[in-house]
PDB file of C-alpha atoms in Angstrom:
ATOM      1  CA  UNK A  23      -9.141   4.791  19.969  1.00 51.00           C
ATOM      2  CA  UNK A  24     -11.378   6.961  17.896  1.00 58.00           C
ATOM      3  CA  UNK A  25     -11.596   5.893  13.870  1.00 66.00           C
ATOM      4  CA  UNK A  26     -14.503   7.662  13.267  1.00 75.00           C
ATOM      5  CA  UNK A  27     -12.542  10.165  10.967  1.00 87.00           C
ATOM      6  CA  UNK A  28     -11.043   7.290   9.029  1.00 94.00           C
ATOM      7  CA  UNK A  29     -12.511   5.613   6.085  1.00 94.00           C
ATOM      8  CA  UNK A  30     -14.244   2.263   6.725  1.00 97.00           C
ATOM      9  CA  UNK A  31     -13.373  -1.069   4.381  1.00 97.00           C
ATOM     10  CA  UNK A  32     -16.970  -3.098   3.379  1.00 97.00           C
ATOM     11  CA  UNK A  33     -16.055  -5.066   6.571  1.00 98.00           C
ATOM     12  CA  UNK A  34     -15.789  -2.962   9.327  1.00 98.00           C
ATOM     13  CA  UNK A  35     -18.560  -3.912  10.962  1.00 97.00           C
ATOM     14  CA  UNK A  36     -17.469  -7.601  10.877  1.00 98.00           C
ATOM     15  CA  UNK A  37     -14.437  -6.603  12.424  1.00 98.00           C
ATOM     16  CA  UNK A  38     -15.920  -5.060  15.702  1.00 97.00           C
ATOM     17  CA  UNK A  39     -18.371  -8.062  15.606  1.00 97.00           C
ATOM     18  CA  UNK A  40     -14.672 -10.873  16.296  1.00 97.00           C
ATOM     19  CA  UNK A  41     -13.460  -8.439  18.060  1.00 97.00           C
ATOM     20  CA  UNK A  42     -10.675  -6.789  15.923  1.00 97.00           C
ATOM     21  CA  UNK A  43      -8.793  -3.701  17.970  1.00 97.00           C
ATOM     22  CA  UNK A  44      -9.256  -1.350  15.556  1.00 97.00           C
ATOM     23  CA  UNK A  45      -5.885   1.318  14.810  1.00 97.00           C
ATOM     24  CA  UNK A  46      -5.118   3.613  12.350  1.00 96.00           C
ATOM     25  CA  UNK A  47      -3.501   2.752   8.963  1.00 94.00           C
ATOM     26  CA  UNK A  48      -3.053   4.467   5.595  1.00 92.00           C
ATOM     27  CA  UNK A  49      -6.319   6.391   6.035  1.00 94.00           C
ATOM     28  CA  UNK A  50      -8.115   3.430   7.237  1.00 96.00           C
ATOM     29  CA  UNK A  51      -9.522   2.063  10.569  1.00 97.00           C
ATOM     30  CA  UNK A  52      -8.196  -1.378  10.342  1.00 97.00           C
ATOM     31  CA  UNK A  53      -7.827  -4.477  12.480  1.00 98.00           C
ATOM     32  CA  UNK A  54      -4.510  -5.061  13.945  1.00 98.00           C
ATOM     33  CA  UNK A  55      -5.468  -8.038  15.471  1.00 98.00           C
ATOM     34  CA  UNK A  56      -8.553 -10.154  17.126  1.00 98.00           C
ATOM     35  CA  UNK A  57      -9.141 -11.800  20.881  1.00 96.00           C
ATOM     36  CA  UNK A  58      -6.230 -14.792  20.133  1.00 96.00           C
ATOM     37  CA  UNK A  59      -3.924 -12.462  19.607  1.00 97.00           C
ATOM     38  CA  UNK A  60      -0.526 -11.720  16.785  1.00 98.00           C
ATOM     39  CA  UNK A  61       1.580 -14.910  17.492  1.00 98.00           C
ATOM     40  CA  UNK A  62      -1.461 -17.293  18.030  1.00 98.00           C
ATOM     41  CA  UNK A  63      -3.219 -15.840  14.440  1.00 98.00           C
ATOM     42  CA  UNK A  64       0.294 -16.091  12.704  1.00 98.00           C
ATOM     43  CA  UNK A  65       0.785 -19.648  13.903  1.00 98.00           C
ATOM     44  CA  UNK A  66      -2.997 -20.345  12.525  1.00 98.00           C
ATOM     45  CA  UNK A  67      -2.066 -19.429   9.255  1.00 98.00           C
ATOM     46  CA  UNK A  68       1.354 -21.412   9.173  1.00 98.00           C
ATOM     47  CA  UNK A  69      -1.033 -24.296   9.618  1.00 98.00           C
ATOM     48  CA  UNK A  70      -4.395 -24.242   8.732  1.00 98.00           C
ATOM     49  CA  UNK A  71      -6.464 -20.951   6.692  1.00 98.00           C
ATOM     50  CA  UNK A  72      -6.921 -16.982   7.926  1.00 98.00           C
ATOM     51  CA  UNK A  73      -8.602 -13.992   6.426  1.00 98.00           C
ATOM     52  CA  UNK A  74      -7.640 -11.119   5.412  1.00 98.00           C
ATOM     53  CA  UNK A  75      -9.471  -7.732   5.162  1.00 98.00           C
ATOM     54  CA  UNK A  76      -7.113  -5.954   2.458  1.00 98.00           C
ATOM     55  CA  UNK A  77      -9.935  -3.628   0.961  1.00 97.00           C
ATOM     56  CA  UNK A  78      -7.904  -0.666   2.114  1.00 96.00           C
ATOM     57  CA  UNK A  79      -5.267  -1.570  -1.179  1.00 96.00           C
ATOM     58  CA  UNK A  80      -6.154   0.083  -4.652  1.00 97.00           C
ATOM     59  CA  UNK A  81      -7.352  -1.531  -7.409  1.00 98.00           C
ATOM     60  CA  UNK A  82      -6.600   0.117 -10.669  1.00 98.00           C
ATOM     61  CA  UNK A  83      -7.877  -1.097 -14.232  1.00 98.00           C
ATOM     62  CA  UNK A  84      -5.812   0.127 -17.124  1.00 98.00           C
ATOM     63  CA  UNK A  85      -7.358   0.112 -20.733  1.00 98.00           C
ATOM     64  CA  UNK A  86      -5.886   1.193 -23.836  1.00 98.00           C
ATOM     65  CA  UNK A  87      -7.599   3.602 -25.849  1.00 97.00           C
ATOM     66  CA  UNK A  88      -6.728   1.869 -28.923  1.00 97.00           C
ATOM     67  CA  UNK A  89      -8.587  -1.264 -27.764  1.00 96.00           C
ATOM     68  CA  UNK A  90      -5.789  -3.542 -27.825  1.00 96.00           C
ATOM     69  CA  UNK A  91      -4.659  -4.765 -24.403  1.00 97.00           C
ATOM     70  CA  UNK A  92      -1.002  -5.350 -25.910  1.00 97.00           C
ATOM     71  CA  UNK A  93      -1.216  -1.117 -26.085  1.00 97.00           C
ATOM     72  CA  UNK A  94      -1.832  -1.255 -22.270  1.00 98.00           C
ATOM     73  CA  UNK A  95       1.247  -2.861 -21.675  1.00 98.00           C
ATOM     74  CA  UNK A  96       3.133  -1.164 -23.932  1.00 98.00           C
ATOM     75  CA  UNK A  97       1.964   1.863 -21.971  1.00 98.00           C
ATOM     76  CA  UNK A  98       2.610   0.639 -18.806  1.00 98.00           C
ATOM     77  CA  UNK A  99       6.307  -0.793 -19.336  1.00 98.00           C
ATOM     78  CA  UNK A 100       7.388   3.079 -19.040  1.00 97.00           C
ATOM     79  CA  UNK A 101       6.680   2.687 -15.446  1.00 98.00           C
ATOM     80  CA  UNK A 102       7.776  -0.222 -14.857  1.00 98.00           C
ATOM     81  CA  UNK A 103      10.838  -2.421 -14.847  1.00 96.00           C
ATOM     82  CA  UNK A 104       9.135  -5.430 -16.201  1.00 96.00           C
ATOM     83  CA  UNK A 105       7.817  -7.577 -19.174  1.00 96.00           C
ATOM     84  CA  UNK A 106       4.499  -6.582 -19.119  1.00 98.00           C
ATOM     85  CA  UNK A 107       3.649  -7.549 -23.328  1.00 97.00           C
ATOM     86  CA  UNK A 108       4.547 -11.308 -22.445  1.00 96.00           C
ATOM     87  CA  UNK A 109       2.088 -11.848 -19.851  1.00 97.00           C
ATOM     88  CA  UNK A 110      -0.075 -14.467 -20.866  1.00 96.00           C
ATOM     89  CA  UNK A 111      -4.491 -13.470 -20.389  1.00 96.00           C
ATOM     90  CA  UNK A 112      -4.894 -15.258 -16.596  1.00 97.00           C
ATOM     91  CA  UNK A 113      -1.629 -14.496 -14.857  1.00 98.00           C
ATOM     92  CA  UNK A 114       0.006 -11.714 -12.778  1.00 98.00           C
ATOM     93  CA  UNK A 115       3.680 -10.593 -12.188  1.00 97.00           C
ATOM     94  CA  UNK A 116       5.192  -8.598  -8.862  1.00 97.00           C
ATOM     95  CA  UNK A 117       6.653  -5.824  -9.982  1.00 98.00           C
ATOM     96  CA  UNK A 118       7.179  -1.534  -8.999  1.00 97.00           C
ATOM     97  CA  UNK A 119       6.843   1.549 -10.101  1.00 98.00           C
ATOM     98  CA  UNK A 120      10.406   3.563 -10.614  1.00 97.00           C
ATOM     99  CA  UNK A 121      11.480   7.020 -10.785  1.00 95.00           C
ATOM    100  CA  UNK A 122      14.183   8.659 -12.970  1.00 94.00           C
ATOM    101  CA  UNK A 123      16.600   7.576 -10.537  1.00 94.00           C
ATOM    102  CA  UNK A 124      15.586   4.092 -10.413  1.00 95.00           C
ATOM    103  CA  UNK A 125      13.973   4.564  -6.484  1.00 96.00           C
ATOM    104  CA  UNK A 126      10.535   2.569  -5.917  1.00 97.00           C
ATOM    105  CA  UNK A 127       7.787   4.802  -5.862  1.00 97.00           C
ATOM    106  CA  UNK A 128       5.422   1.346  -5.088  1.00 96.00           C
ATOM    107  CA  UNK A 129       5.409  -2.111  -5.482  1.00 97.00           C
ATOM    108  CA  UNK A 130       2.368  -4.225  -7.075  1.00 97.00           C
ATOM    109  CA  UNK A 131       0.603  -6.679  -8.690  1.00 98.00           C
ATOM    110  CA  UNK A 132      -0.463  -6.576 -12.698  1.00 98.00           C
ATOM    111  CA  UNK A 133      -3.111  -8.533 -14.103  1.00 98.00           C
ATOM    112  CA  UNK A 134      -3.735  -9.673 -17.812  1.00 98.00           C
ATOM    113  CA  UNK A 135      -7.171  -9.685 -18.276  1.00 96.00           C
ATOM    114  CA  UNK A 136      -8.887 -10.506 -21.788  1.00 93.00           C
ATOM    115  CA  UNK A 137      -8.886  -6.737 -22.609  1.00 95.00           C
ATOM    116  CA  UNK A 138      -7.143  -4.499 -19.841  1.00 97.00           C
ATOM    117  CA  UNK A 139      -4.604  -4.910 -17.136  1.00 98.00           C
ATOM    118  CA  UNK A 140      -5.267  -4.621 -13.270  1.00 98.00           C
ATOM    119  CA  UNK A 141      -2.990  -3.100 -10.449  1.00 98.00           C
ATOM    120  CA  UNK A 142      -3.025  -3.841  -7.171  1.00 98.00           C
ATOM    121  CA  UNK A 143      -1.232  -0.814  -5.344  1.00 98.00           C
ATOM    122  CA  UNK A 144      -0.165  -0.308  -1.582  1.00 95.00           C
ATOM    123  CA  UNK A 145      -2.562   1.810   0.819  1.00 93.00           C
ATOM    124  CA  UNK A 146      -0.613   4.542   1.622  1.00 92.00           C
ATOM    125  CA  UNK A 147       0.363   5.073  -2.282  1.00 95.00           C
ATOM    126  CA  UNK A 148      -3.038   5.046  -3.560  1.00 95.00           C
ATOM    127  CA  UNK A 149      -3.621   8.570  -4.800  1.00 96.00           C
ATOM    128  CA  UNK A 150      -0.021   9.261  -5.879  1.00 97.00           C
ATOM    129  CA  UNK A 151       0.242   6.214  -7.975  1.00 97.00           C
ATOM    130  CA  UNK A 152      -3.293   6.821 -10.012  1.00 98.00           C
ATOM    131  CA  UNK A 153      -1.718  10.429 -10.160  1.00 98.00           C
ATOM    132  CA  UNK A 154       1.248   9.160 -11.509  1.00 98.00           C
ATOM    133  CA  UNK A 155      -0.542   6.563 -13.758  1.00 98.00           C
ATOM    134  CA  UNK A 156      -2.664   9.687 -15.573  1.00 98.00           C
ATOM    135  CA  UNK A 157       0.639  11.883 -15.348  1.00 97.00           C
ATOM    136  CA  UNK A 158       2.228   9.759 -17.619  1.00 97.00           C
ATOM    137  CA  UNK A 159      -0.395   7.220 -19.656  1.00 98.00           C
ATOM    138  CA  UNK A 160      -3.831   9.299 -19.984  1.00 97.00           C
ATOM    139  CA  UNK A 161      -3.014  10.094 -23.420  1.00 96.00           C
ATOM    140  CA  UNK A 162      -3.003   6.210 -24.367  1.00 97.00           C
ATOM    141  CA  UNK A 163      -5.255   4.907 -21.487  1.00 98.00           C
ATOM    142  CA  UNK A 164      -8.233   5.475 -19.647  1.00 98.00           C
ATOM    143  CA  UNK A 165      -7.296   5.093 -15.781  1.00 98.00           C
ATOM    144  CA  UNK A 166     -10.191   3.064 -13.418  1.00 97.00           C
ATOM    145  CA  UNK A 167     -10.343   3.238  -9.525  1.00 97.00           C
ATOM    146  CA  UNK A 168     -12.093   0.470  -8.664  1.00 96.00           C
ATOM    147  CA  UNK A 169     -13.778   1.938  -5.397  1.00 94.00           C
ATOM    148  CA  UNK A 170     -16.727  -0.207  -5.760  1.00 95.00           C
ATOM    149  CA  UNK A 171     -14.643  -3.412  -4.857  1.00 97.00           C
ATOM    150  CA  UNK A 172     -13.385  -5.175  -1.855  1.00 98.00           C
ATOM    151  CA  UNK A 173     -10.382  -7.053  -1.739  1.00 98.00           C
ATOM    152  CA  UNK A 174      -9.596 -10.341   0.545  1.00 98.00           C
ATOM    153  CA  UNK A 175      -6.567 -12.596   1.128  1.00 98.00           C
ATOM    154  CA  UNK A 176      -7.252 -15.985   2.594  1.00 98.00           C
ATOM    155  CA  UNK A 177      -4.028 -17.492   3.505  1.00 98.00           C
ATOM    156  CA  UNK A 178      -2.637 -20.765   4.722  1.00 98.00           C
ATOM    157  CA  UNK A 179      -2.145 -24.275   3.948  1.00 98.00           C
ATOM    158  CA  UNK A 180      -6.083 -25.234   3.890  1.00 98.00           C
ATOM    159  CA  UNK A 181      -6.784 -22.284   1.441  1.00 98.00           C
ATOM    160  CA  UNK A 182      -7.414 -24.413  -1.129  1.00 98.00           C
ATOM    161  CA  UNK A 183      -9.571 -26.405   0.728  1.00 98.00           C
ATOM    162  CA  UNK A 184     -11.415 -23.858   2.044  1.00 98.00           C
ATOM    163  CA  UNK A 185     -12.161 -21.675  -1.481  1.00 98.00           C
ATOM    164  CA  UNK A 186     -12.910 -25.078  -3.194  1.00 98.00           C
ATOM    165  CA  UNK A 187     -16.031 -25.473  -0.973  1.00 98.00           C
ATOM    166  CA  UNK A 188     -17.219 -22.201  -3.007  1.00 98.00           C
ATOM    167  CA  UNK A 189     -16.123 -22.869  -6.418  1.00 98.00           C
ATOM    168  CA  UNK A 190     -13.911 -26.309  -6.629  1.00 98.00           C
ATOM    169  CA  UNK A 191     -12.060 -24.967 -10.361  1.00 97.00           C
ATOM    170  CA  UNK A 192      -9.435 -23.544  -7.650  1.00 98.00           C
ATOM    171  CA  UNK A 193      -7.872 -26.858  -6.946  1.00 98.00           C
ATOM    172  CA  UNK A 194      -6.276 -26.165 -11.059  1.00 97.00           C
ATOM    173  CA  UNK A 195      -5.029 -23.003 -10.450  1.00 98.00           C
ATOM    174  CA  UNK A 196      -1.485 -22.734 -10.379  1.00 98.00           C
ATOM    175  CA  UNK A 197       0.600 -19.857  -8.452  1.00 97.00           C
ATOM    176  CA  UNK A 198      -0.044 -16.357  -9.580  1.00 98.00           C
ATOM    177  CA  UNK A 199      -2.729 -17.694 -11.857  1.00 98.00           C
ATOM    178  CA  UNK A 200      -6.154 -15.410 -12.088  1.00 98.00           C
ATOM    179  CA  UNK A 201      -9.200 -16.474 -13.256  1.00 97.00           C
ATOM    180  CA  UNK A 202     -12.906 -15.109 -13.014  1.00 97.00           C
ATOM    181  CA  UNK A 203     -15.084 -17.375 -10.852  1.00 98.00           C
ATOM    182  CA  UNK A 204     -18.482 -17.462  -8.969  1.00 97.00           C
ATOM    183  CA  UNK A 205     -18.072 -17.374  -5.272  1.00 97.00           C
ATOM    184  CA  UNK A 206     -21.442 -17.263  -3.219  1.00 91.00           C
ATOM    185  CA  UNK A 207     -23.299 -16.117  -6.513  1.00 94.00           C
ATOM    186  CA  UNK A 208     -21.012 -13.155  -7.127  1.00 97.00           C
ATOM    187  CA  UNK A 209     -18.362 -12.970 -10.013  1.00 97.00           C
ATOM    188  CA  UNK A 210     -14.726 -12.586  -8.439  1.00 98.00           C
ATOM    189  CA  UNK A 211     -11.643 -12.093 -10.122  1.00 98.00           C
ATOM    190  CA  UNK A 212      -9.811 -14.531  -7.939  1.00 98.00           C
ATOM    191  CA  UNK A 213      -5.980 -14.946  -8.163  1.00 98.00           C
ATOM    192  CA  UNK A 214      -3.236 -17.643  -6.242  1.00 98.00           C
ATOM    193  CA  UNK A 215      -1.238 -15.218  -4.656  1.00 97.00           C
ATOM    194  CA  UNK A 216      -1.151 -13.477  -1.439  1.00 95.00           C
ATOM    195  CA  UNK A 217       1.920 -11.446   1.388  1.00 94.00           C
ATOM    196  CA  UNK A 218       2.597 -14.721   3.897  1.00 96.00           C
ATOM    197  CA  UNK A 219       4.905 -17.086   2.444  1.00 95.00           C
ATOM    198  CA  UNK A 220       1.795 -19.224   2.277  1.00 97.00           C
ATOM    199  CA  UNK A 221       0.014 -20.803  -0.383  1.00 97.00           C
ATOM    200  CA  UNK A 222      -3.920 -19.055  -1.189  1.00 98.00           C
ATOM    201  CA  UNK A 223      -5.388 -16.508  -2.939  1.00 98.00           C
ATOM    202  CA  UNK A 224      -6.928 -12.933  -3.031  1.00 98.00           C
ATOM    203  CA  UNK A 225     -10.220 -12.196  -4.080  1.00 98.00           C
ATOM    204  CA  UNK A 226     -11.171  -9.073  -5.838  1.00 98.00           C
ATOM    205  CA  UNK A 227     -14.954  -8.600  -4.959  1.00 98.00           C
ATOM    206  CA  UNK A 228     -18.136  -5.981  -5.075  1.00 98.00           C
ATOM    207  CA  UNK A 229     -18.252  -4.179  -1.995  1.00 98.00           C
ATOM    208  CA  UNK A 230     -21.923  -4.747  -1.741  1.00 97.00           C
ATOM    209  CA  UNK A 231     -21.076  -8.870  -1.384  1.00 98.00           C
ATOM    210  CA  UNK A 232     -17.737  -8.803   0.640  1.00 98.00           C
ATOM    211  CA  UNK A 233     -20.094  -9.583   3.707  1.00 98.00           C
ATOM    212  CA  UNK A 234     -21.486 -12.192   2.779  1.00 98.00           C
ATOM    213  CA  UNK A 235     -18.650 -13.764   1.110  1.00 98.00           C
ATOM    214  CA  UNK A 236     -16.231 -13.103   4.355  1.00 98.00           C
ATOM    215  CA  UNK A 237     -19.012 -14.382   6.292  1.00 98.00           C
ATOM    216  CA  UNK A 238     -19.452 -17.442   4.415  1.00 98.00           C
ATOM    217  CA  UNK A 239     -15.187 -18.763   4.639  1.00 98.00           C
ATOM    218  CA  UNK A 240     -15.493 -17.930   8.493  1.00 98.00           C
ATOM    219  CA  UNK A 241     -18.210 -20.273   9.034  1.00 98.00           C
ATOM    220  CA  UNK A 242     -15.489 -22.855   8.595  1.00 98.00           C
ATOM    221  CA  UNK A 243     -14.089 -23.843  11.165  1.00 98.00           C
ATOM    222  CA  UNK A 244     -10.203 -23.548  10.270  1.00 98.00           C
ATOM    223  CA  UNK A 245     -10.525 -20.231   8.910  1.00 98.00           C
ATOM    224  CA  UNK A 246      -9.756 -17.446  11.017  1.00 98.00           C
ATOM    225  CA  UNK A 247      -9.823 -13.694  10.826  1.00 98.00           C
ATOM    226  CA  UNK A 248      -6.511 -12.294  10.703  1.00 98.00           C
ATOM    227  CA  UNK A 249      -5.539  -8.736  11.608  1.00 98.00           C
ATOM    228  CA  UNK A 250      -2.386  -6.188  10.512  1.00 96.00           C
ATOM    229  CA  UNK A 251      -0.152  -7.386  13.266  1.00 97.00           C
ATOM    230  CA  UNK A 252      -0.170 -11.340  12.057  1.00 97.00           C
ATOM    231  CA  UNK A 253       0.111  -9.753   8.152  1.00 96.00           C
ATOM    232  CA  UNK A 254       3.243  -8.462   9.440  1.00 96.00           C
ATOM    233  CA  UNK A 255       4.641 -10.860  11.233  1.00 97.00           C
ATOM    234  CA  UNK A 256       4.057 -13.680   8.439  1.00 97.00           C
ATOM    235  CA  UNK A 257       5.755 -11.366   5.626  1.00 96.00           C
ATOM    236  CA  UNK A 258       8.496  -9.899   7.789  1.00 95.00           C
ATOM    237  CA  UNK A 259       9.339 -14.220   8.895  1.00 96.00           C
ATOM    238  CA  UNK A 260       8.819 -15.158   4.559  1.00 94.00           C
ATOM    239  CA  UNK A 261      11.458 -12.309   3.801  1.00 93.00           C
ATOM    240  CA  UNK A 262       8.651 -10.315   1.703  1.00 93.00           C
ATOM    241  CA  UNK A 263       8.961  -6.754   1.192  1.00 92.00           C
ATOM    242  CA  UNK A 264       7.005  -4.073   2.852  1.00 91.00           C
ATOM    243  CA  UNK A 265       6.871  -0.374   1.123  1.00 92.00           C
ATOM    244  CA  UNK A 266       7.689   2.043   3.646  1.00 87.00           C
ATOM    245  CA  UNK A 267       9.756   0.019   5.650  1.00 88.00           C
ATOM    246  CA  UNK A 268      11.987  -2.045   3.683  1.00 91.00           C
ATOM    247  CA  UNK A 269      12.358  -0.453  -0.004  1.00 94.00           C
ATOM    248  CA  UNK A 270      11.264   3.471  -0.508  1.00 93.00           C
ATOM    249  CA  UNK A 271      11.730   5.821  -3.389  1.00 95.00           C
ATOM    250  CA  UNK A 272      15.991   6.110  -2.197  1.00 94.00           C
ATOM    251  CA  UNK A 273      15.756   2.299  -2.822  1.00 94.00           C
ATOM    252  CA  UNK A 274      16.793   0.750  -6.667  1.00 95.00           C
ATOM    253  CA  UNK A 275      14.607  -2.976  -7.226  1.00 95.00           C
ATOM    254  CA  UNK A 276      18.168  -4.386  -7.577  1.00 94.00           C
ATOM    255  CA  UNK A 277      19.126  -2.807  -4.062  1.00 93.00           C
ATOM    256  CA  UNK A 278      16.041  -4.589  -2.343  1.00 92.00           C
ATOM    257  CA  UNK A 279      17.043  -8.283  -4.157  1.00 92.00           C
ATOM    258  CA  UNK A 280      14.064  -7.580  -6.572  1.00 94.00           C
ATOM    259  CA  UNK A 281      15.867  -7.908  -9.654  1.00 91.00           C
ATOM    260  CA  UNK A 282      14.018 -11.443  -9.793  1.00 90.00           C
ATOM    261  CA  UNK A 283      11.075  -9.070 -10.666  1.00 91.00           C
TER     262      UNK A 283
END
């Protein structure tokens, strides 16, 4: 299949190097899975580690103009249904983005940092959520794309194992904990969280160092690389919610069984 008028994640090359089949998604030419095949990569995450290329997902840092991170989430609880002020500095909360009739317009992940909040956003909703983001909160915040960074899930019950033979503070993070941590010489902004019923974590990383770092966790020899297909499979089998397909902008939170959220 031609890709070569899609846009390209950090790790493309990797993937053509383990032999991803490369498809089309949200813009992207991404791996929908490697020689082992869907059920045999979904059955290695159930019980050992895999890796995920999710660079194709937006990363968004919010800042209050004011200087006050509190302001941020001030700001950002117009958008969303969620307690965004009580989030402690090193956690993250699932949560979406409404409209004026309650529909999801995305789901996604927010971040306290020390002095800003970061969203992780779908794919496919990438430009219309930053649009909506400076529609409604560029007069109180300044709005970052974070194109200069990579993003990786490594999933499965020897996650732990596997990250702690980069930086071993994982072992006392708890789930959807974030901290800031040094894997292969780079600063990450690791959190324990991830889309497979699984325990493990997602790494938000420089593009320039994704490489390396992918490279490095696939030297070992229970992690594998894990394609689209397997991502599906594993969320659709740990009842997870995908936008698009199971909630939309005609679906409420409460309508999906979000109201946890």
């Amino acid at each position: 299949m031609d890709t070569d008028s899609l846009h390209r994640t950090p790790l493309y090359t990797l993937h053509l190097e383990h032999g991803g089949r490369m498809v089309p998604f949200a813009g992207y030419a991404m791996p929908v899975q490697y020689a082992p095949g869907i059920m045999a990569e979904h059955r290695h995450v159930r019980a050992q580690a895999g890796l995920f290329d999710v660079s194709h997902m937006g990363q968004v840092r919010l800042r209050a103009r004011s200087g006050v991170v509190e302001d941020a989430a001030l700001a950002l609880e117009r958008l969303v249904p969620a307690d965004i002020v009580a989030l402690r500095p090193g956690r993250q909360r699932y949560t979406q983005f409404t409209n004026p009739a309650g529909g999801i317009l995305d789901d996604l992940m927010v971040i306290r940092e020390a002095d800003s909040l970061l969203l992780v956003i779908n794919a496919a909703c990438k430009a219309a959520d930053i649009a909506h983001l400076r529609a409604h909160l560029a007069d109180s915040c300044s709005i970052e794309p974070l194109d200069t960074h990579a993003l990786l899930a490594l999933q499965g019950p020897m996650a732990e194992q596997a990250l702690a033979t980069l930086a071993p503070a994982v072992q006392d993070m708890a789930f959807m904990d974030v901290q800031t941590l040094t894997l292969a010489g780079v600063a990450c902004v690791v959190s324990r969280s991830g889309y497979t019923g699984e325990d493990g974590f997602e790494i938000s990383i420089p593009a320039t160092h994704a490489q390396a770092l992918a490279r490095t966790l696939l030297a070992l020899p229970y992690v594998w690389p894990i394609g689209l297909g397997a991502r599906d499979s594993l969320r659709l089998e740990a009842g997870l919610c995908l936008y698009g397909a199971d909630i939309d902008e005609t679906t409420t939170p409460v309508e999906a069984a979000l109201e946890w959220s």
